[in-house]
Every structure is written in C-alpha cells, then in structure tokens.
PDB file of C-alpha atoms in Angstrom:
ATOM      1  CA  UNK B  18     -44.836-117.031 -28.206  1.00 80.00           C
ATOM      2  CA  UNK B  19     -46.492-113.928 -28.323  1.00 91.00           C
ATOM      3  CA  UNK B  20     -45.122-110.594 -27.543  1.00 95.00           C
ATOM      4  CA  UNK B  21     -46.029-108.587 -24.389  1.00 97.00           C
ATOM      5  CA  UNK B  22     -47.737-105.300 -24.761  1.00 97.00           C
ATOM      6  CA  UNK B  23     -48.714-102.699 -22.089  1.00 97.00           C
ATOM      7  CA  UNK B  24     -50.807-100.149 -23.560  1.00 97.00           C
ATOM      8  CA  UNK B  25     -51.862 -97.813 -20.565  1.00 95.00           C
ATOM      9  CA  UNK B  26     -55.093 -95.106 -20.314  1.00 95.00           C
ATOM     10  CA  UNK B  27     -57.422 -93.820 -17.699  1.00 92.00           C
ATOM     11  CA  UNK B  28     -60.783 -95.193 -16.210  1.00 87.00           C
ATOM     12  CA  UNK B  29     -63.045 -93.030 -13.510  1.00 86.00           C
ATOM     13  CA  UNK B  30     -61.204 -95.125 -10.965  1.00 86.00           C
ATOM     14  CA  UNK B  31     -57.719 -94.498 -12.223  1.00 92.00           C
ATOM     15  CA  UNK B  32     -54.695 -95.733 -14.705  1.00 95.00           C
ATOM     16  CA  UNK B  33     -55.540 -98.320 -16.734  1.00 96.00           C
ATOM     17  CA  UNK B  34     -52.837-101.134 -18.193  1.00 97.00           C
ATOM     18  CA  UNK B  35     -53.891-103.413 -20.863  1.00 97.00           C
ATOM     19  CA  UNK B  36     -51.588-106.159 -20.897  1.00 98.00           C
ATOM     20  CA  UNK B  37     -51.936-108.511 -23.977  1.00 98.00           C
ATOM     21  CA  UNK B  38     -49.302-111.325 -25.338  1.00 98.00           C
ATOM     22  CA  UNK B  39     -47.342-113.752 -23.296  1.00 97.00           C
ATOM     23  CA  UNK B  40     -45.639-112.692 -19.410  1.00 97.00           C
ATOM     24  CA  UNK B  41     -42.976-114.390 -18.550  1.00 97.00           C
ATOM     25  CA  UNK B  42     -39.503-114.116 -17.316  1.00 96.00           C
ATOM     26  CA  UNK B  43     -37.965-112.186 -20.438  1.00 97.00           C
ATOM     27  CA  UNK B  44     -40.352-109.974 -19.819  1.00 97.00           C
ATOM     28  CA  UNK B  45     -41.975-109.899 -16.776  1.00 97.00           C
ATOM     29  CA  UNK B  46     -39.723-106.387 -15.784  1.00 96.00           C
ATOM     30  CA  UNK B  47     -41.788-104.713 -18.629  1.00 97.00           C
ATOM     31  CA  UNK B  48     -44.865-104.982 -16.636  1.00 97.00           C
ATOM     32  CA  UNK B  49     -42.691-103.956 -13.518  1.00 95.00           C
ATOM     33  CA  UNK B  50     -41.712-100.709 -15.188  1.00 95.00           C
ATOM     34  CA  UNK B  51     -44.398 -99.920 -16.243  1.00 95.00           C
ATOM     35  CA  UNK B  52     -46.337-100.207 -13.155  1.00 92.00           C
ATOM     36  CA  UNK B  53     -43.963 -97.860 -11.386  1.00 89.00           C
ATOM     37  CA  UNK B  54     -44.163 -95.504 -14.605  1.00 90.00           C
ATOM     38  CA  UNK B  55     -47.996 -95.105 -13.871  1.00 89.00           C
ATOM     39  CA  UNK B  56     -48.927 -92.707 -11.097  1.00 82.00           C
ATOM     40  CA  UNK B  57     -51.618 -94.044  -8.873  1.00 86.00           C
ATOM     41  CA  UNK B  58     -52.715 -91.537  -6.075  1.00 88.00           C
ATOM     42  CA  UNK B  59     -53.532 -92.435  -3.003  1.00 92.00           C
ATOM     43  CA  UNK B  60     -57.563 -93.281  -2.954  1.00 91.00           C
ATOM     44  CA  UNK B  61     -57.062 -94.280  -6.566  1.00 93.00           C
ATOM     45  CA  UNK B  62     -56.978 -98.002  -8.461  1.00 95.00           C
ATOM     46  CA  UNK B  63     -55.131 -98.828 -10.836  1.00 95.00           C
ATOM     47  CA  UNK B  64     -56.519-101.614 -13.437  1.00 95.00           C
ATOM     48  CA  UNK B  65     -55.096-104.344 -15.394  1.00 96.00           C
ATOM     49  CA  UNK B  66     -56.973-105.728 -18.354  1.00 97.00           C
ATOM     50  CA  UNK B  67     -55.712-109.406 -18.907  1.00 97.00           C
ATOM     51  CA  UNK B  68     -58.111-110.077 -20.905  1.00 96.00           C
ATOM     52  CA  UNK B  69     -55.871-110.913 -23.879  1.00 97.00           C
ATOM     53  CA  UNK B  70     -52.869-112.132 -21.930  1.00 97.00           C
ATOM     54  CA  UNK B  71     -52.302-115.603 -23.560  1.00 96.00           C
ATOM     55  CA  UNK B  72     -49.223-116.710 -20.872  1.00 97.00           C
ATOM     56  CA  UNK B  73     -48.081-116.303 -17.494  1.00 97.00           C
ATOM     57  CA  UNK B  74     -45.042-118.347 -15.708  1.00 96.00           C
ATOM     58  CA  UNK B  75     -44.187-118.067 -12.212  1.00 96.00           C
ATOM     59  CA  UNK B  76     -41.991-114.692 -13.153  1.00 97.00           C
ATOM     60  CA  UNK B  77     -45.254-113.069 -14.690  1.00 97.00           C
ATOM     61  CA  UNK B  78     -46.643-114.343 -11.410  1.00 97.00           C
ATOM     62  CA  UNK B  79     -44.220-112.548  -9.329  1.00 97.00           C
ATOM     63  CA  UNK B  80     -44.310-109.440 -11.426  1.00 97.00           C
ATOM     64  CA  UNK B  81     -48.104-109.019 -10.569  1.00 98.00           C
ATOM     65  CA  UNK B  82     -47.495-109.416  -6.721  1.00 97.00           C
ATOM     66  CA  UNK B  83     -44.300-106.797  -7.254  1.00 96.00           C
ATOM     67  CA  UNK B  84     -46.967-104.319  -8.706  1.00 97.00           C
ATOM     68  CA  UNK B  85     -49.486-105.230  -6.236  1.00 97.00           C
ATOM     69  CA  UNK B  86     -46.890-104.036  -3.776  1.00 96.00           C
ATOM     70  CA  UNK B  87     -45.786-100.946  -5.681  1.00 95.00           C
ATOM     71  CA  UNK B  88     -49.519 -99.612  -5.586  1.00 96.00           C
ATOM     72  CA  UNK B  89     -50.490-100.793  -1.834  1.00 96.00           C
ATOM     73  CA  UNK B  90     -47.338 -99.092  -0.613  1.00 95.00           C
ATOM     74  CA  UNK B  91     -48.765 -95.661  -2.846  1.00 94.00           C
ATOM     75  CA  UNK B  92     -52.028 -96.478  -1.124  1.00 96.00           C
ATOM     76  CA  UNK B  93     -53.673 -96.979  -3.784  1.00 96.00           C
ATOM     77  CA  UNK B  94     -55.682-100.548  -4.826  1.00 95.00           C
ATOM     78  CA  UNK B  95     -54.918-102.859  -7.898  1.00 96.00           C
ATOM     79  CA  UNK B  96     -57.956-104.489  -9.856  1.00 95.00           C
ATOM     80  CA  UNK B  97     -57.203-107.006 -12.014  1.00 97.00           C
ATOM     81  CA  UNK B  98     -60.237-107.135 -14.860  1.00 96.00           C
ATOM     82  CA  UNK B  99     -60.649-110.171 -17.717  1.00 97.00           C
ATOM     83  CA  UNK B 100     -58.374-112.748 -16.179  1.00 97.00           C
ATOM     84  CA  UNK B 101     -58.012-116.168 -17.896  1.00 97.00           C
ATOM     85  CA  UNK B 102     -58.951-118.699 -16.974  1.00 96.00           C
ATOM     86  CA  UNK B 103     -55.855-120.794 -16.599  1.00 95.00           C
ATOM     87  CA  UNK B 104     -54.365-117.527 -14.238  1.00 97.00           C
ATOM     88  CA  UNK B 105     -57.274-117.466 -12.515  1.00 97.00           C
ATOM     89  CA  UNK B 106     -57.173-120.998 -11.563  1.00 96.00           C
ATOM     90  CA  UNK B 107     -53.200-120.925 -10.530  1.00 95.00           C
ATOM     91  CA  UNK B 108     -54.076-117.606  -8.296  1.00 97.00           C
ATOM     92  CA  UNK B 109     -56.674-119.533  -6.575  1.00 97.00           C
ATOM     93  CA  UNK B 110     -54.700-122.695  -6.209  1.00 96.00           C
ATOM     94  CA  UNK B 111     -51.910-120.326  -4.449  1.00 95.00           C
ATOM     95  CA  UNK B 112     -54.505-118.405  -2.166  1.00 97.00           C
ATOM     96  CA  UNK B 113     -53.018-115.181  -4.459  1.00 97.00           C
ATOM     97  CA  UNK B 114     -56.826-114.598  -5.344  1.00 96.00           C
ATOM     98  CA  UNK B 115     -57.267-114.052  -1.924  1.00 96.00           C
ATOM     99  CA  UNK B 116     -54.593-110.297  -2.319  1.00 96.00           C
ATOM    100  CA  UNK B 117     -55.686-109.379  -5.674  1.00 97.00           C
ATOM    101  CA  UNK B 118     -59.458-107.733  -6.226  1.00 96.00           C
ATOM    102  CA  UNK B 119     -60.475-109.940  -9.366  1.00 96.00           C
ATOM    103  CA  UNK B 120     -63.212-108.890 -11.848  1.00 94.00           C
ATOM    104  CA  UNK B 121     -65.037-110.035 -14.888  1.00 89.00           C
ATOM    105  CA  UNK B 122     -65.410-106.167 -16.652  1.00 77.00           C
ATOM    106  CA  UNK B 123     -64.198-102.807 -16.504  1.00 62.00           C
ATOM    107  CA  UNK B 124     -67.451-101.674 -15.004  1.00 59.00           C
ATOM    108  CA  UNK B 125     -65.908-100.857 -11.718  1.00 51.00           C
ATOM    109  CA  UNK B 126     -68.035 -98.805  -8.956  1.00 51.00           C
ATOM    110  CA  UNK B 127     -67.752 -95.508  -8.254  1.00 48.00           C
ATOM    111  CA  UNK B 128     -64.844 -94.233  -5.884  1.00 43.00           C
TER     112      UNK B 128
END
C-alpha cells in the first residue's frame, strides 16, 4: 500500500492537486481537506493530476464526488487530468464520467 500525497500548485486555469499513492478509506478525508483548503474562485478550475494514483476504493470514490461538490457549490469546475485506467473504467461503469470533466494532459484551454 502506498501512501497518499497531495502536493498542490497553480495552472492558468487555477489550483492544481497532484494526488499520487493509494485513496482509500484511511485516507480518503486527506483529499477532502485538502480540497476545501484550496481556494477556487468562482470562473476558476481546479485540477487533479491522478496520474500516479495507484488505488481508489469506493471511499476514494466518494471523496472525489465530495470535492466535486465543494467546487460546484464555489462555482467553480473540477478537471480531473491523467486518470488510470482502472478509475476510469469504474467512473464510466457508474455514469460518474458523465459529472466529472476527464482529460488525458494538463494542457487545458484557455479560460
């Protein structure tokens, strides 16, 4: 098992969390916090890199959709960049791919 680690930044489009290491439910609130730790303006995105996120359970699941919720309710947008491909799969077999904005890079458009 693989730690979790949230390292955050800033992209032309707004925050920026990496999330690397394994999500589940001992950890899952990490990601929560530090969702609601990140200012995202209204207008703005905020983008997750899960590009080296090597597990997600139903509680790492359920995190994403609490952050999701966090960020519409801000009016902002989440982007979720680099998602695996086992994630990816599960968010389409749920219809959750149909609520999150999913993409390949970090080469977002302009906003």
């Amino acid at each position: 098992m693989e730690p979790l680690t949230i390292v955050s930044s800033r992209t032309p489009a707004g925050p920026l969390l990496e999330v690397a290491g394994d999500l589940d439910h001992s950890n899952a609130h990490q990601l929560r916090t530090a969702a609601v730790g990140t200012v995202v303006s209204a207008g703005l995105m905020l983008v997750m890199d899960l590009g080296e996120l090597g597990f997600c359970d139903s509680s790492g699941i359920t995190a994403l959709i609490a952050v999701r919720n966090h960020v519409v309710a801000a009016g902002a947008g989440l982007i979720l960049v680099a998602v695996p491909e086992t994630l990816r799969r599960l968010l389409h077999l749920t219809g959750l791919d149909q609520i999150f904005e999913l993409r390949d890079s970090h080469r977002l458009p302009s906003y």
